[in-house]
XYZ file of C-alpha atoms in Angstrom:
426
model
C -33.578 42.229 44.695
C -31.220 41.016 47.398
C -30.278 37.379 47.896
C -32.348 35.441 50.428
C -30.357 34.269 53.445
C -31.528 31.180 55.295
C -29.539 31.974 58.432
C -28.175 35.263 59.788
C -24.726 36.158 58.511
C -24.376 32.920 56.529
C -22.578 33.290 53.162
C -24.758 33.409 50.053
C -23.824 31.837 46.729
C -24.752 32.170 43.075
C -26.971 29.311 41.910
C -26.219 27.122 38.877
C -27.079 23.720 37.432
C -25.510 21.257 35.011
C -26.687 18.180 33.158
C -26.271 14.807 34.818
C -23.628 13.889 32.237
C -21.614 17.002 33.056
C -21.997 16.423 36.764
C -20.723 12.827 36.786
C -17.889 13.706 34.372
C -16.317 16.049 36.909
C -13.187 14.747 38.639
C -14.088 13.489 42.100
C -11.908 14.923 44.865
C -12.048 12.506 47.798
C -11.148 14.327 51.027
C -7.919 12.968 52.453
C -8.363 11.113 55.736
C -6.667 12.976 58.569
C -7.447 9.977 60.781
C -7.755 6.531 59.230
C -6.967 4.812 55.974
C -8.817 4.118 52.746
C -11.539 1.983 54.385
C -11.366 3.497 57.889
C -11.842 7.202 57.211
C -12.700 8.375 60.698
C -12.032 12.072 60.079
C -11.593 13.355 56.515
C -10.678 16.974 55.869
C -13.609 19.408 56.314
C -15.681 16.805 58.171
C -17.253 17.176 61.612
C -17.090 14.664 64.457
C -18.287 14.545 68.058
C -17.165 12.628 71.137
C -19.963 12.567 73.693
C -20.468 11.022 77.117
C -21.212 11.733 80.739
C -18.918 13.820 82.923
C -15.830 11.899 83.969
C -16.008 9.419 81.099
C -12.622 10.540 79.753
C -13.664 12.718 76.812
C -11.140 15.487 77.514
C -8.258 13.077 78.124
C -9.165 11.164 74.962
C -9.277 14.261 72.749
C -5.984 15.605 74.148
C -4.409 12.238 73.350
C -5.900 12.424 69.851
C -4.591 15.972 69.353
C -1.017 15.019 70.225
C -1.091 11.954 67.961
C -2.400 14.098 65.084
C 0.262 16.756 65.588
C 3.017 14.136 65.841
C 1.727 12.017 62.949
C 1.521 8.856 65.082
C -1.100 6.093 64.763
C -3.968 6.541 67.245
C -5.942 3.562 68.629
C -5.140 1.542 65.546
C -6.172 4.336 63.165
C -3.560 5.399 60.659
C -2.409 9.032 60.728
C -0.601 9.444 57.442
C 1.202 12.685 58.271
C 1.461 15.289 61.029
C -1.201 18.000 60.866
C -1.784 21.304 62.646
C -4.249 21.081 65.521
C -5.882 23.630 67.815
C -7.435 22.786 71.201
C -10.287 25.041 72.320
C -11.328 24.157 75.880
C -14.379 26.293 76.623
C -15.042 25.460 80.281
C -13.151 24.839 83.484
C -10.192 26.677 85.035
C -7.252 27.432 82.792
C -4.670 26.391 85.392
C -6.088 22.864 85.715
C -6.080 22.438 81.944
C -2.496 23.694 81.817
C -1.441 21.089 84.403
C -3.210 18.352 82.434
C -1.412 19.290 79.225
C 1.896 19.540 81.076
C 1.502 15.984 82.415
C 0.691 14.767 78.908
C 3.746 16.413 77.382
C 6.052 15.104 80.121
C 4.818 11.544 79.584
C 4.849 11.717 75.773
C 7.517 9.480 74.226
C 6.611 9.929 70.567
C 7.845 12.458 68.013
C 7.635 16.061 69.162
C 4.677 18.098 67.877
C 7.142 20.872 66.856
C 4.671 23.745 67.142
C 1.835 21.962 65.318
C -0.377 21.726 68.421
C -1.789 25.043 69.625
C -4.061 25.956 72.549
C -6.677 28.696 72.228
C -6.030 30.736 75.384
C -7.968 33.998 74.937
C -10.766 34.499 75.670
C -10.730 31.484 77.988
C -14.015 29.645 78.431
C -16.101 32.393 76.793
C -16.140 31.608 73.066
C -19.748 31.925 71.853
C -19.972 31.391 68.110
C -23.343 33.145 67.969
C -21.371 36.406 68.231
C -19.740 37.711 65.049
C -16.598 38.752 66.926
C -16.121 35.180 68.202
C -16.552 33.589 64.768
C -14.265 36.104 63.111
C -11.614 35.824 65.829
C -11.549 32.016 65.746
C -11.551 31.947 61.944
C -8.587 34.354 61.924
C -6.607 32.070 64.246
C -7.373 29.038 62.068
C -6.334 30.904 58.925
C -3.227 32.495 60.477
C -1.841 29.236 61.863
C -3.125 27.031 58.994
C -5.040 24.756 61.348
C -6.197 21.423 59.902
C -8.157 20.096 62.904
C -10.027 22.111 65.540
C -10.937 20.196 68.713
C -13.460 22.257 70.682
C -16.045 21.836 73.400
C -18.346 21.563 75.100
C -21.014 22.157 72.449
C -23.479 23.750 74.865
C -21.000 26.584 75.590
C -19.866 27.104 71.994
C -23.173 28.455 70.695
C -25.910 25.823 70.904
C -29.213 27.628 71.251
C -31.730 25.929 73.535
C -31.857 22.217 74.272
C -30.912 20.909 70.846
C -34.060 20.598 68.743
C -33.512 19.665 65.077
C -33.702 23.350 64.085
C -31.277 24.338 66.860
C -28.739 21.667 65.912
C -28.864 22.730 62.271
C -28.271 26.337 63.367
C -25.276 25.241 65.435
C -23.754 23.307 62.521
C -24.179 26.429 60.381
C -22.044 28.304 62.891
C -19.252 25.760 62.341
C -19.666 26.110 58.568
C -19.348 29.863 58.933
C -16.057 29.451 60.813
C -14.749 27.315 57.930
C -15.980 29.831 55.351
C -14.339 32.821 57.029
C -11.142 30.859 57.688
C -10.953 29.818 54.050
C -9.731 26.354 55.071
C -11.159 22.836 54.917
C -10.662 22.442 58.639
C -12.018 19.292 60.280
C -13.862 20.039 63.522
C -14.068 17.621 66.463
C -16.595 18.635 69.114
C -16.925 17.425 72.692
C -20.487 17.072 73.976
C -22.522 15.636 76.830
C -25.021 12.778 76.893
C -28.622 13.037 78.064
C -30.228 11.175 80.958
C -30.962 8.209 78.707
C -27.282 7.830 77.789
C -27.775 9.113 74.242
C -26.242 12.194 72.654
C -27.857 15.350 74.017
C -29.938 17.064 71.350
C -30.799 16.026 67.796
C -27.166 15.894 66.718
C -26.742 12.350 65.438
C -28.107 13.322 62.023
C -25.782 16.319 61.768
C -22.305 15.067 62.654
C -20.379 12.916 60.183
C -18.832 10.838 62.968
C -20.455 10.195 66.364
C -18.481 8.434 69.110
C -19.945 7.534 72.495
C -17.349 7.611 75.295
C -18.229 5.682 78.444
C -16.290 4.890 81.600
C -16.051 1.131 82.165
C -14.791 0.817 85.714
C -11.947 2.880 87.160
C -9.306 2.214 84.540
C -11.243 1.424 81.379
C -13.066 3.397 78.712
C -15.442 2.061 76.089
C -15.913 3.663 72.690
C -18.941 2.997 70.511
C -18.754 4.446 67.011
C -22.443 5.206 66.713
C -22.096 6.733 63.270
C -19.388 6.926 60.635
C -20.582 8.521 57.423
C -17.314 7.945 55.595
C -16.598 4.337 56.586
C -19.046 1.444 56.852
C -16.314 -0.559 58.539
C -16.197 1.856 61.480
C -19.972 2.295 61.734
C -21.225 0.646 64.975
C -17.769 -0.701 65.858
C -16.706 -0.873 69.510
C -13.471 -0.561 71.453
C -12.497 -1.192 75.034
C -9.493 0.837 76.192
C -7.345 0.667 79.288
C -5.999 3.795 80.938
C -2.166 3.932 80.717
C -1.064 6.187 83.565
C 2.583 6.423 82.521
C 1.674 8.025 79.204
C -1.603 9.722 80.175
C -3.077 7.793 77.262
C -4.875 4.616 76.264
C -4.177 1.091 75.090
C -6.608 -1.153 73.213
C -7.905 -4.139 75.165
C -10.297 -5.293 72.469
C -11.714 -3.913 69.233
C -14.041 -5.249 66.562
C -12.829 -2.863 63.863
C -11.138 -5.768 62.129
C -14.061 -8.073 62.811
C -17.447 -8.511 61.101
C -18.867 -5.808 58.864
C -21.966 -3.880 59.985
C -24.435 -6.233 58.281
C -22.852 -9.110 60.204
C -22.942 -7.377 63.595
C -26.269 -8.808 64.620
C -25.213 -11.121 67.414
C -25.548 -8.486 70.115
C -28.997 -7.451 68.916
C -30.115 -11.095 68.701
C -28.860 -11.740 72.222
C -30.618 -8.596 73.475
C -33.874 -9.714 71.858
C -33.558 -13.139 73.496
C -32.874 -11.549 76.882
C -35.827 -9.158 76.618
C -38.124 -11.947 75.421
C -37.203 -14.048 78.456
C -37.560 -11.076 80.780
C -41.020 -10.183 79.440
C -42.086 -13.828 79.736
C -41.111 -13.670 83.411
C -42.747 -10.242 83.915
C -45.847 -10.103 81.663
C -47.344 -6.621 81.531
C -44.061 -4.890 82.400
C -43.806 -1.220 81.427
C -41.378 -0.808 78.566
C -39.314 1.689 80.599
C -38.802 -0.932 83.295
C -37.762 -3.514 80.710
C -35.177 -1.089 79.345
C -33.898 -0.374 82.855
C -33.677 -4.082 83.664
C -31.574 -4.739 80.557
C -29.388 -1.720 81.328
C -28.810 -2.867 84.934
C -28.066 -6.473 83.985
C -25.537 -5.512 81.301
C -23.904 -2.472 82.930
C -25.311 -0.322 80.138
C -27.250 -0.861 76.949
C -30.458 1.080 77.510
C -30.348 2.428 73.961
C -29.922 -1.071 72.548
C -32.916 -2.334 74.561
C -34.968 0.649 73.423
C -34.061 0.007 69.799
C -35.062 -3.662 70.077
C -38.412 -2.804 71.704
C -39.077 -0.090 69.114
C -38.478 -2.558 66.290
C -40.779 -5.153 67.848
C -43.602 -2.622 68.263
C -43.164 -1.468 64.658
C -43.152 -5.092 63.538
C -46.350 -5.802 65.511
C -48.079 -2.962 63.681
C -46.826 -4.228 60.330
C -48.044 -7.766 60.998
C -51.413 -6.512 62.260
C -51.971 -4.557 59.063
C -50.741 -7.284 56.708
C -53.302 -9.219 54.680
C -50.712 -11.662 53.351
C -49.872 -14.318 55.979
C -46.917 -15.496 53.922
C -45.573 -12.062 53.083
C -45.169 -10.459 56.485
C -42.470 -11.012 59.114
C -44.565 -12.499 61.915
C -41.980 -15.217 62.548
C -39.650 -12.444 63.823
C -42.193 -11.181 66.353
C -41.391 -12.176 69.917
C -43.597 -9.999 72.135
C -46.423 -7.493 71.822
C -48.144 -4.663 73.639
C -51.298 -4.630 75.730
C -53.175 -2.737 78.443
C -51.337 -1.783 81.612
C -51.658 0.133 84.827
C -52.489 3.489 83.237
C -54.013 4.725 79.999
C -50.729 6.294 78.950
C -47.770 4.023 78.562
C -46.521 0.995 76.680
C -46.748 -2.402 78.363
C -45.145 -5.564 77.043
C -46.446 -9.150 77.051
C -45.314 -12.460 75.587
C -47.425 -13.471 72.606
C -48.932 -16.388 74.521
C -50.780 -13.914 76.767
C -53.160 -13.058 73.901
C -52.937 -9.312 74.139
C -51.806 -8.217 70.707
C -54.117 -6.705 68.058
C -52.328 -8.745 65.427
C -53.704 -11.897 67.011
C -56.637 -12.468 64.669
C -54.167 -13.907 62.205
C -51.785 -15.456 64.722
C -52.081 -18.438 66.990
C -50.254 -19.123 70.216
C -47.863 -22.018 70.694
C -50.654 -24.123 72.216
C -52.923 -23.501 69.234
C -55.408 -21.134 70.820
C -56.589 -18.115 68.857
C -55.301 -14.824 70.174
C -57.263 -11.626 70.772
C -59.455 -9.914 68.205
C -57.979 -6.933 66.349
C -59.189 -3.565 67.581
C -59.949 -4.698 71.110
C -56.583 -4.058 72.738
C -52.989 -3.313 71.875
C -50.986 -0.824 69.894
C -53.544 -0.163 67.144
C -56.590 0.124 69.370
C -55.224 2.398 72.070
C -52.888 4.583 69.957
C -50.423 5.192 72.796
C -48.267 8.335 72.877
C -44.836 8.305 71.251
C -42.589 5.678 72.777
C -40.053 8.169 74.104
C -42.816 10.198 75.784
C -44.428 7.137 77.295
C -41.162 5.810 78.650
C -40.025 9.087 80.129
C -41.885 8.729 83.405
C -41.539 4.994 83.867
C -39.058 3.957 86.530
C -38.727 0.831 88.563
C -40.363 0.968 91.965
C -38.433 0.182 95.120
C -40.283 -3.080 95.611
C -39.999 -4.219 92.008
C -36.852 -6.320 92.371
C -35.494 -8.396 89.500
C -34.628 -12.040 90.098
C -31.696 -12.352 87.723
C -31.095 -16.025 88.596
C -34.609 -16.849 87.459
C -34.166 -14.629 84.417
C -30.958 -16.434 83.458
C -32.772 -19.772 83.774
C -35.565 -18.510 81.510
C -33.006 -17.152 79.070
C -31.248 -20.537 78.804
C -34.597 -22.290 78.458
C -35.649 -19.899 75.708
C -32.349 -20.371 73.893
C -32.756 -24.159 74.048
C -36.228 -23.942 72.528
C -35.092 -21.520 69.826
C -32.246 -23.802 68.788
C -34.317 -26.977 68.938
C -32.619 -28.493 71.978
C -34.754 -30.659 74.307
């Protein structure tokens, strides 16, 4: 009987098992960090990272800068690079002559140690590497093996072999293609991908669960770039950290304006979320019955970004409302954290947000408003009674109308008033 293969052309292995005592007694080989130190392991050997963002956000310039620092063994954006490593750039779109000019400008402006042949550029075939084809996988793996490449920087993902729009199954299949390249190359090569964001500003496709390191790259004005380390599997210190970079024209590189990598740890990074919750609470108080998509857009517009943060806050409040509604223990639930709830809106499909004082939540049978009145009866309205569609689906078609202008002066006044009340100030 032949071995069962879970993906075409993937390597198969003999199966084995050991006792738990034998397993934990094995020496643990911690992958060396190619970028970072002991507690800031941004890119260990054999790991996979992605830089994603909209077009023009600086992804290509950033990864070229990273490649040269890796090949020269020079610290990059505050991250330690312990030794020079061999790097290959695989640019899979755009004209070759423009990319050549970009690399030439970078080399001319570089004032660090020379890469001395450690930085290579994949030049054939140009822009047509599709890892779904055996010949492409085998050819790339041969180059990695022949030149002993430690880090492959390649993109964009959608041209390298991503099938479809990036469903969970399609992203797993893509990651298996990268694993196959490693297997055929016989090297623990780290792979850095370049990818695009979707219309909501998030990573395109279901990739966040697959990559070890996920970095959002966003333009912040003409000469600034913001990095958000959305995920860092190998370092809790990096996870959710942020950086603001300035563009340094003389060196075709970047300088750090501010960074919270040396600041609070992830469990202490709640100030931004608390401030976002306060802002949304004040906004919903000023616009009772607002569609959740409009609330997200309002936060995004007022903060020059942050739609995903607003969405995460609203998601958590809706989940909390359901939890409180189903709780039979008034002292054991988290109702004191609930700030707004859902209720009926303009259409049957959609999620509409109200302050608790508007008596629209199904959890209200056990809650009272600030003035002491009893809120609505469970089952009559709200998230449990109407069973709205998934939040992402409901929000997809909600956009702000032309006449629905936001009075940010009034919103700021409400925000300050809300903050005063929350902190006990008169």
